[in-house]
CSV table of C-alpha atoms in Angstrom, one decimal:
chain,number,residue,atom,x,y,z
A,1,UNK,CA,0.0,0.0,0.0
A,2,UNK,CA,1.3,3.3,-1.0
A,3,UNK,CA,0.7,5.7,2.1
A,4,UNK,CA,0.3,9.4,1.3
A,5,UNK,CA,2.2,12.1,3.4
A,6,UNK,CA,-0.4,13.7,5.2
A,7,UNK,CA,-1.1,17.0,6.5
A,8,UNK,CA,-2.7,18.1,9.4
A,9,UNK,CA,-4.6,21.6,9.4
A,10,UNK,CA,-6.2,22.4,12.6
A,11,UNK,CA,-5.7,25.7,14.9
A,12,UNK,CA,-6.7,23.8,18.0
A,13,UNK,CA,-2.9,22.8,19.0
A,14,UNK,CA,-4.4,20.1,21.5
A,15,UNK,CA,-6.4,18.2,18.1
A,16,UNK,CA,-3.3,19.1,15.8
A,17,UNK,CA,-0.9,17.5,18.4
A,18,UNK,CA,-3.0,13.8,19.1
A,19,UNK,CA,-4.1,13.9,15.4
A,20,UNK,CA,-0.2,13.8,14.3
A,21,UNK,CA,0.6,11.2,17.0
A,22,UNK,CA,-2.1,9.1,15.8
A,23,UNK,CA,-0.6,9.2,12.4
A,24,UNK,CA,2.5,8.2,13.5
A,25,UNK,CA,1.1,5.1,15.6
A,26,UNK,CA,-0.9,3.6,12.6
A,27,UNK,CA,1.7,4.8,10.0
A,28,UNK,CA,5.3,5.0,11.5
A,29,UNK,CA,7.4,6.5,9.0
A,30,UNK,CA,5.2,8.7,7.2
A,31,UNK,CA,5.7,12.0,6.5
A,32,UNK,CA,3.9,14.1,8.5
A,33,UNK,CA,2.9,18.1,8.5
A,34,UNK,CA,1.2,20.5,10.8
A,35,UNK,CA,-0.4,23.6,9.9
A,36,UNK,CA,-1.9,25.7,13.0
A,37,UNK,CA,-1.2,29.4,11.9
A,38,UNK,CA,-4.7,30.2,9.9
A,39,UNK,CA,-2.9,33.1,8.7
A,40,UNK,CA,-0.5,30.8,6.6
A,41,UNK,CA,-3.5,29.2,4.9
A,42,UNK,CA,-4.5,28.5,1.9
A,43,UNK,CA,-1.0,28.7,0.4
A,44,UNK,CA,0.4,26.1,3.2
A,45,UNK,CA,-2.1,23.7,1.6
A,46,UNK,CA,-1.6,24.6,-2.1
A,47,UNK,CA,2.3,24.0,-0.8
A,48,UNK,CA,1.7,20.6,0.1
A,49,UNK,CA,3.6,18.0,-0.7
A,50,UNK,CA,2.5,15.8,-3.9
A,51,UNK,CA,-0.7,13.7,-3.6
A,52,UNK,CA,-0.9,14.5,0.5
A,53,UNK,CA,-3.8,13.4,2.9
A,54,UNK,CA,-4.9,16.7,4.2
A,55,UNK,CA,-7.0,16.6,7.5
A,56,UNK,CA,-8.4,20.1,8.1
A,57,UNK,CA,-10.8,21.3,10.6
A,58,UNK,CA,-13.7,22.9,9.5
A,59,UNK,CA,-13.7,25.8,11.5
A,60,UNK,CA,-10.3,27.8,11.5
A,61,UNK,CA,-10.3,30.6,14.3
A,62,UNK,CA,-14.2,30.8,13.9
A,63,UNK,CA,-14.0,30.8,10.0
A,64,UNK,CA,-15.7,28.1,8.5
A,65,UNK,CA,-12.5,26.1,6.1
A,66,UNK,CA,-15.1,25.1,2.8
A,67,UNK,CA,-13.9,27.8,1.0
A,68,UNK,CA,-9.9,26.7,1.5
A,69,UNK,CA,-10.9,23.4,0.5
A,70,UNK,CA,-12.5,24.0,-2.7
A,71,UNK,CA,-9.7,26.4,-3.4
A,72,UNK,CA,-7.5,23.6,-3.2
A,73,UNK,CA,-10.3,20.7,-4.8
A,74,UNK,CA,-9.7,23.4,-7.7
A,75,UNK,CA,-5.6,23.9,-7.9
A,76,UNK,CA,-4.6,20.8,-6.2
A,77,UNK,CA,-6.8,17.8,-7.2
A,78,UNK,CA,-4.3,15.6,-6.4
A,79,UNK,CA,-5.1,16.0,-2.7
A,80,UNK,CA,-6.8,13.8,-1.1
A,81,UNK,CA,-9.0,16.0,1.5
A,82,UNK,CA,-10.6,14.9,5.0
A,83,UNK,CA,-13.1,17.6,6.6
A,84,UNK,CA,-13.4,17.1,10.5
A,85,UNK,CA,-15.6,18.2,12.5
A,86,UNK,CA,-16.4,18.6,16.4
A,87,UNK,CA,-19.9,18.1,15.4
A,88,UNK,CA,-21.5,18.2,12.0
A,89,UNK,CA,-24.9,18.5,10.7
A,90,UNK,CA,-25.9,16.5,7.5
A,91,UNK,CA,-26.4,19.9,5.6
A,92,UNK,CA,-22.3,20.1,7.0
A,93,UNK,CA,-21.4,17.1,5.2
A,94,UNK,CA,-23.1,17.7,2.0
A,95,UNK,CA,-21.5,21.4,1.7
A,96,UNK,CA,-18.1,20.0,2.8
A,97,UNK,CA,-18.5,17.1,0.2
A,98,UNK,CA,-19.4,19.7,-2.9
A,99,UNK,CA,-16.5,21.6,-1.8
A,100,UNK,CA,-14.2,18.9,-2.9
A,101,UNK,CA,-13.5,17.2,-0.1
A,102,UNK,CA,-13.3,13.7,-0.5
A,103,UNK,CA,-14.7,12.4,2.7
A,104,UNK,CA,-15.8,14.5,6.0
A,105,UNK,CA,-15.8,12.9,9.6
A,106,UNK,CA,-16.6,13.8,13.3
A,107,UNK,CA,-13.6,14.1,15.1
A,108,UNK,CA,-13.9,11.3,17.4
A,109,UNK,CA,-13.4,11.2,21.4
A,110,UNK,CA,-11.3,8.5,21.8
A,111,UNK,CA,-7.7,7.3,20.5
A,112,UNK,CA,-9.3,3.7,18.9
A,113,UNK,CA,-12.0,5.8,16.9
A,114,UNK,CA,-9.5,8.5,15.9
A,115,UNK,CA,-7.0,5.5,15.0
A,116,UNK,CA,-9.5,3.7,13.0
A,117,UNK,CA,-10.7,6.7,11.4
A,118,UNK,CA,-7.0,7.5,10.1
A,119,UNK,CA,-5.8,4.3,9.3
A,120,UNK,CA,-9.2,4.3,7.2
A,121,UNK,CA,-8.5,7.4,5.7
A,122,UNK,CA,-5.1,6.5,4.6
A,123,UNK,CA,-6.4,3.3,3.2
A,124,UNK,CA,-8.8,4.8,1.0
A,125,UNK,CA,-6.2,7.3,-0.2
A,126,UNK,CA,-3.9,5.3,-1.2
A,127,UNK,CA,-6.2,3.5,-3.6
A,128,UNK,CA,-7.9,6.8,-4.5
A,129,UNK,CA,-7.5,8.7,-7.7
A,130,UNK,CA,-5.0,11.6,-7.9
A,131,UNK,CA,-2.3,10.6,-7.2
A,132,UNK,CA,-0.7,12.0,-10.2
A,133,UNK,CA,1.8,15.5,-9.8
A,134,UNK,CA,-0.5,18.7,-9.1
A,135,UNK,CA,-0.4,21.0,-12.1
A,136,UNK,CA,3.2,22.5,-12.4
A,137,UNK,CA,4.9,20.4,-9.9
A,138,UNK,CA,7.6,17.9,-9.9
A,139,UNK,CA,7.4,15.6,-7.0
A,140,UNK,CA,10.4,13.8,-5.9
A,141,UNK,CA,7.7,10.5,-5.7
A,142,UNK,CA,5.9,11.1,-8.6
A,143,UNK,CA,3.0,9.0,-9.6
A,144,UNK,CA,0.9,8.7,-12.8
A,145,UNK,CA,-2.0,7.5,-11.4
A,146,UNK,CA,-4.9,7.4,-13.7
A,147,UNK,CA,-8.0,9.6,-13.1
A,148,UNK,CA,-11.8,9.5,-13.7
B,1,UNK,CA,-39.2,10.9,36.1
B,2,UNK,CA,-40.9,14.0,37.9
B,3,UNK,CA,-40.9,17.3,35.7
B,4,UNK,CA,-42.2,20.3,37.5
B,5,UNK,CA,-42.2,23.8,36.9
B,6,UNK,CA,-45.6,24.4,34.0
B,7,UNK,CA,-44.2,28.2,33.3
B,8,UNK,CA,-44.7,29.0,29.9
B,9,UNK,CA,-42.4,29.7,27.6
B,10,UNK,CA,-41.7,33.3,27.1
B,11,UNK,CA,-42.5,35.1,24.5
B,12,UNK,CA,-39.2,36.9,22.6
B,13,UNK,CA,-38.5,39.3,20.1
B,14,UNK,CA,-37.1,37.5,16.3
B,15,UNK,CA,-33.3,39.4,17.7
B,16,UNK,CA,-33.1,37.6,20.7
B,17,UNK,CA,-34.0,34.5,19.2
B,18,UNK,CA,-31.4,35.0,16.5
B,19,UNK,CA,-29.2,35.7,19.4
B,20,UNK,CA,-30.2,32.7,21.4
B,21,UNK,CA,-30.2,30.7,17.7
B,22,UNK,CA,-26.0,31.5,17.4
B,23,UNK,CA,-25.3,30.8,20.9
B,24,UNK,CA,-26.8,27.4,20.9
B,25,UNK,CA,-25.0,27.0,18.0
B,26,UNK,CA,-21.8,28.0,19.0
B,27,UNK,CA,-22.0,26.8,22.7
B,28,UNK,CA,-23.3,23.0,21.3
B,29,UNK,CA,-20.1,23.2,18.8
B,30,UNK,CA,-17.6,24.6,20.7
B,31,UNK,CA,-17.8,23.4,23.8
B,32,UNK,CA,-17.1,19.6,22.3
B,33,UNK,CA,-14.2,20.5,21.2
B,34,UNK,CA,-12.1,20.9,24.6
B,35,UNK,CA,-14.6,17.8,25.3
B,36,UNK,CA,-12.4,15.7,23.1
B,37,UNK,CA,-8.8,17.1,24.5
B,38,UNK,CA,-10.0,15.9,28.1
B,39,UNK,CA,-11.3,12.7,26.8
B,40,UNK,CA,-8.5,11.8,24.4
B,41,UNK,CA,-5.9,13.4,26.9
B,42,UNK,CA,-7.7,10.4,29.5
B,43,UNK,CA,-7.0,7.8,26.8
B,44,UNK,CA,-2.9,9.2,26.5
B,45,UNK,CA,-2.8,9.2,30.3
B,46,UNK,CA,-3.7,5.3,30.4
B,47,UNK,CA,-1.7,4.0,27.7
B,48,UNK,CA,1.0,6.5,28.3
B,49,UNK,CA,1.7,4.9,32.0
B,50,UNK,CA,1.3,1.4,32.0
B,51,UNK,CA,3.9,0.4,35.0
B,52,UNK,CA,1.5,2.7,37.3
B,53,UNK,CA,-2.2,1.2,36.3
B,54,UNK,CA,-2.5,-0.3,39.7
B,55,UNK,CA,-1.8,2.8,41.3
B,56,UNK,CA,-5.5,3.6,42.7
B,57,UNK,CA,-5.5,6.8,42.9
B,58,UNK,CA,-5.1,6.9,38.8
B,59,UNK,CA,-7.5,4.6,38.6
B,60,UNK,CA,-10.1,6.9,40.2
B,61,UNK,CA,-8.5,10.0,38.3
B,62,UNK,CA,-9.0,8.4,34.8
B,63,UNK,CA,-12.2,7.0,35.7
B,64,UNK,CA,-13.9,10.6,36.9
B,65,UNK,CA,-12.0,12.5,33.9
B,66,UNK,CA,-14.4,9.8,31.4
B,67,UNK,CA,-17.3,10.2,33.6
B,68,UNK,CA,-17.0,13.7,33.9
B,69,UNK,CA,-16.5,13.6,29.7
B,70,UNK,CA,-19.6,11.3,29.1
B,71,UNK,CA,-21.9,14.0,31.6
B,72,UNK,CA,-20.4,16.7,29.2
B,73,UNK,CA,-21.1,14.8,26.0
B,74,UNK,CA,-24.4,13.9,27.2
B,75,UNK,CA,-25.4,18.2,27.8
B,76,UNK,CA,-23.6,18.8,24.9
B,77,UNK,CA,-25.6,16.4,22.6
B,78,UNK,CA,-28.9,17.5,24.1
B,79,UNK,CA,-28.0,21.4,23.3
B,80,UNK,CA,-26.6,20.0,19.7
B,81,UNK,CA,-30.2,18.4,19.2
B,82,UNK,CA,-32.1,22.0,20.7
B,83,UNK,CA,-29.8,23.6,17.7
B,84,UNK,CA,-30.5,21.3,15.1
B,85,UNK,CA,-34.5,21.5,15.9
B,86,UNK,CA,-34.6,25.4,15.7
B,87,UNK,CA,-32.6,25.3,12.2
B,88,UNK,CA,-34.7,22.2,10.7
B,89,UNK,CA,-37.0,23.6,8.0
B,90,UNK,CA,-40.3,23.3,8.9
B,91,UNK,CA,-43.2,23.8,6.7
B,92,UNK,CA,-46.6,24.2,8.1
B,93,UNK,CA,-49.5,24.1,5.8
B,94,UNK,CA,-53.0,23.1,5.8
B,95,UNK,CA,-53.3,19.5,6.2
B,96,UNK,CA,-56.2,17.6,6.8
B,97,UNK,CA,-56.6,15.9,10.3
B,98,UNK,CA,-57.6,12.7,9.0
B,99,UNK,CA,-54.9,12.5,7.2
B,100,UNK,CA,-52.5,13.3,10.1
B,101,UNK,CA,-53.8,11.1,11.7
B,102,UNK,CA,-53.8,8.4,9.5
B,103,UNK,CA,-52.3,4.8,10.6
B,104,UNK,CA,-53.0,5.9,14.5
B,105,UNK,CA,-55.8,4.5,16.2
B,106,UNK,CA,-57.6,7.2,17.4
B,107,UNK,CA,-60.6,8.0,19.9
B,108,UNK,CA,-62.7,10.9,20.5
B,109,UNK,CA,-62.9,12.7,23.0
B,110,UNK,CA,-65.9,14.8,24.1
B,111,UNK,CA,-68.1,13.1,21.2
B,112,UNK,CA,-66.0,13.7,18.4
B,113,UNK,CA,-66.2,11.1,15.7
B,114,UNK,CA,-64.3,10.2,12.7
B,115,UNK,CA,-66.5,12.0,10.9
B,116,UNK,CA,-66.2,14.9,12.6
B,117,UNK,CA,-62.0,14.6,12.6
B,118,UNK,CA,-62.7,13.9,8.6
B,119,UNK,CA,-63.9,16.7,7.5
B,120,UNK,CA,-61.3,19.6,9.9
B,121,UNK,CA,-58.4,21.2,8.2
B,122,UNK,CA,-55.1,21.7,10.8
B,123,UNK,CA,-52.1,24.2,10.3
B,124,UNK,CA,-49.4,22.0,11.0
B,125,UNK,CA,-46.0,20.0,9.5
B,126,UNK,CA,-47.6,16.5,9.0
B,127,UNK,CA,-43.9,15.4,9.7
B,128,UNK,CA,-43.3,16.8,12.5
B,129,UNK,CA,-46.3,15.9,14.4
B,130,UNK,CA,-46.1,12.3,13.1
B,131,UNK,CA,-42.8,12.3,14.5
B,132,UNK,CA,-43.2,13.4,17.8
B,133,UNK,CA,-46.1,10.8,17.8
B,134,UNK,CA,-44.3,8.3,16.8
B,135,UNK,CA,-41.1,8.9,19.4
B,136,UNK,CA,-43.9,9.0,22.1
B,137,UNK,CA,-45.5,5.3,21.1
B,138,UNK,CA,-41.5,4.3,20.0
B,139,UNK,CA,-40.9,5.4,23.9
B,140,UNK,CA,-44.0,3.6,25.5
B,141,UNK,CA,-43.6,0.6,22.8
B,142,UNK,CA,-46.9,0.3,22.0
B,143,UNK,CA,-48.8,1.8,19.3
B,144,UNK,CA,-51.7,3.3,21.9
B,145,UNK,CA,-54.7,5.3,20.9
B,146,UNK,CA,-54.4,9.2,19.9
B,147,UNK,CA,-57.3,11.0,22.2
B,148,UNK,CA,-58.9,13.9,19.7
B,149,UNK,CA,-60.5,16.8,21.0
B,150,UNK,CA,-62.0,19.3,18.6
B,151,UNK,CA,-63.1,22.9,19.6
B,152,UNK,CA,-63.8,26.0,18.0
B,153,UNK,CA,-60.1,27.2,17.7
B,154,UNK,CA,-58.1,24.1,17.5
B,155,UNK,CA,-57.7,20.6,17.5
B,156,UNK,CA,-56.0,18.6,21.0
B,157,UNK,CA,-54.4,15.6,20.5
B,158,UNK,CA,-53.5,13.7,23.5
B,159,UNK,CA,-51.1,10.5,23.6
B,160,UNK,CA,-50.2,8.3,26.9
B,161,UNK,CA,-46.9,8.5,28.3
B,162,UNK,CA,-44.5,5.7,29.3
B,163,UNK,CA,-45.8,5.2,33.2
B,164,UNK,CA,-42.4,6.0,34.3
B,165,UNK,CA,-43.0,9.9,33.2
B,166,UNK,CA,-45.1,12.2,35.3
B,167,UNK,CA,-45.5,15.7,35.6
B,168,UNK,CA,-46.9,19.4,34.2
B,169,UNK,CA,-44.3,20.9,32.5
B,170,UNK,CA,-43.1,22.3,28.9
B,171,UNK,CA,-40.9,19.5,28.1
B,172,UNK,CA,-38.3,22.6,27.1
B,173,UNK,CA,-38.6,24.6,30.3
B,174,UNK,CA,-37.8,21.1,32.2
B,175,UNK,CA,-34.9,20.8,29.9
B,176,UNK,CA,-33.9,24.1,30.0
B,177,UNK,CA,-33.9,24.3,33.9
B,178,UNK,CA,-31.8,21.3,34.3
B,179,UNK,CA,-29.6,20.5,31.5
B,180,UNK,CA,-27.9,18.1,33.7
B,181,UNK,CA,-31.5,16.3,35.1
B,182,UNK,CA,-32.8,15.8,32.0
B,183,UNK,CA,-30.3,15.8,29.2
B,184,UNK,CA,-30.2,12.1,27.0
B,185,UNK,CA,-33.6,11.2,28.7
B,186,UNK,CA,-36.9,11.5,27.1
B,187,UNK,CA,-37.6,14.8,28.3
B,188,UNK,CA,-34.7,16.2,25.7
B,189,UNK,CA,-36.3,13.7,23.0
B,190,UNK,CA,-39.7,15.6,23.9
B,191,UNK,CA,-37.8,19.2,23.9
B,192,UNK,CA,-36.7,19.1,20.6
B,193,UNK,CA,-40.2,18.3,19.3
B,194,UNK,CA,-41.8,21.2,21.0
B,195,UNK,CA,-39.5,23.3,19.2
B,196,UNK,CA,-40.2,22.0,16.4
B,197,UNK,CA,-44.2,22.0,16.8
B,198,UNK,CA,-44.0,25.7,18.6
B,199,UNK,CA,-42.5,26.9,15.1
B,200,UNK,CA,-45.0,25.5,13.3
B,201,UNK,CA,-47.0,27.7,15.4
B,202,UNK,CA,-48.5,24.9,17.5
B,203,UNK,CA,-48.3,23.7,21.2
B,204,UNK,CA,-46.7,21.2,23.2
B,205,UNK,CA,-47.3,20.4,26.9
B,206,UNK,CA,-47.7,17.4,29.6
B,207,UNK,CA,-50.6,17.0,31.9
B,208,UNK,CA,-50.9,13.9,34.1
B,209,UNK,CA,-48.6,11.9,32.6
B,210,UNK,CA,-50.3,12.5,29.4
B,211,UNK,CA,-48.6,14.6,25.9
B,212,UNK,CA,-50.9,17.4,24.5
B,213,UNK,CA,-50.3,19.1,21.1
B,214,UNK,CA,-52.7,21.8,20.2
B,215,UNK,CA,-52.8,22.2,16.7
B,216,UNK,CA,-54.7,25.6,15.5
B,217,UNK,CA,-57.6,24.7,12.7
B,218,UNK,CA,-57.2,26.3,9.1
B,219,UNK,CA,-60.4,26.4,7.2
B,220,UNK,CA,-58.9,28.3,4.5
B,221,UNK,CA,-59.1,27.1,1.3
């Protein structure tokens, strides 16, 4: 299985923190990113690195986060984005889903549910579609996945 | 389950309840999230310090952090469902009682007869009267008789209770005046309905262990 590096968007340091150590207990090894600063976004995520797993929360310093994600659904479609979610609504995971993101979760409260929700996530990614390099990138693990 | 206090709810201006609309909202949203850290931070404590699970005192610690998380969770989820009823769309419209009605077994009260529930008009959301219904008979698991009254203004349906609730109250005021009482009971389950039935400009109460939603009669055309 071919593991995407994954970034982790989230201004609450506490979730950013246990999300990233939760990556590295189901995925040891894999590169792994942190973005708290909302200020840096969206260009920390249109920086990402080729073909990334990009958790993001969906509300940044009281700002919802759907209009980053279809920003980067538009320039980066090689990302594979995950909305999460304190508590979402299903009108919340319809909007997040026509964003672009390609699946959207409740943060869970405890360390099994958030390690099976990663370890899913990751799964699915890795057999997901764009994977190829995002438009005007070389990537130094390129992939020419095929798309829809 | 004994829910007193029958004070009505008051009346407010559209600003207040936009006010009150956001910081249900915001309070049922944000307050999950340091939720999680405690809960997840209980989870890292445990596996974190294995050599020291006999240690009783931890024991005790980790076990009132969760407890103290599930009590939280539990508020939390009943002020999540209060949000999600006042931003469900609701349509009332004229519907025709016997059509509401329909599938229930129903009795008259006062004389009414099926003819007379036939032929009445209601303003209400079909939906969400069948639903709250429905959650009552789901709650007393039986599929009991719906008591109609008709009058000159409105229409009074009355449904049985499960034995083990008694009371007057607004489901919502109980709620409301004990979060911690009466969140994840049916008394939450019930509070949410009211809101929903008290936008569709109809009522919601409990007399002698018995559910009463007055629905207002609509013979326009």
């Amino acid at each position: 299985m071919n593991l995407r590096p994954v970034l982790i968007v989230d201004d609450d340091i506490d979730h950013a923190v246990i999300a990233r150590m939760v990556v590295a207990s189901v995925a040891p090894g894999l590169p792994v990113e942190t973005c708290m600063d909302v200020r840096a976004l969206p260009g920390r995520i249109l920086d990402a690195p080729t073909g990334a797993v990009v958790f993001i929360d969906r509300m940044l310093e009281g700002a919802e986060s759907i209009p980053v994600v279809s920003r980067a659904a538009t320039a980066r479609p090689d990302l594979y984005v995950v909305l999460l979610s304190a508590s979402l609504t299903d009108a919340d995971r319809h909007r997040a889903l026509e964003s672009g993101a390609r699946e959207v979760a409740e943060k869970p409260g405890n360390l099994e549910g958030w390690r099976a929700l990663v370890s899913g996530v990751l799964r699915r990614a890795s057999g997901a579609h764009g994977l190829a390099e995002a438009p005007g990138r070389v990537g130094s693990g390129s992939h020419s996945a095929r798309r829809p | 389950m004994q829910v007193d206090g029958a004070s009505p709810i008051v009346a407010a201006s559209q600003d207040v309840w936009a006010i009150l609309d956001a910081l249900l909202y915001s309070v049922s949203h944000d307050l999950r999230s340091p939720l999680l850290t405690m809960t997840l931070s209980a989870d890292l404590i445990e596996e974190g310090l294995p050599a020291e699970r006999d240690s009783e005192a931890l024991a005790i610690g980790l076990s009132s952090l969760r407890q103290g998380g599930a009590d939280l969770e539990r508020m939390i989820a009943a002020l999540t469902s209060l949000s999600r009823a006042r931003r469900e769309q609701v349509t009332p419209s004229r519907v025709p009682l016997g059509l509401l009605l329909g599938g229930y077994e129903t009795a008259g009260a006062d004389g009414s007869t099926d003819t007379d529930i036939g032929t009445v008009h209601v303003r209400a959301d079909a939906i969400v009267v069948r639903e709250c219904i429905d959650a009552v008979m789901t709650a007393t698991e039986s599929d009991v008789a719906v008591t109609v009254s008709l009058g000159q203004d409105g229409c009074r349906l009355e449904v049985p209770l499960p034995e083990a609730f008694q009371g007057e109250a607004s489901p919502l005021t109980a709620l409301a005046g004990s979060l911690r009482q009466f969140a994840g009971t049916f008394v939450e389950v019930l509070a949410a309905h009211q809101l929903r039935l008290e936008r569709c400009g109809n009522r919601m109460a409990i007399s002698k262990g018995t559910l009463r939603i007055d629905l207002p009669l609509d013979d326009s055309q």
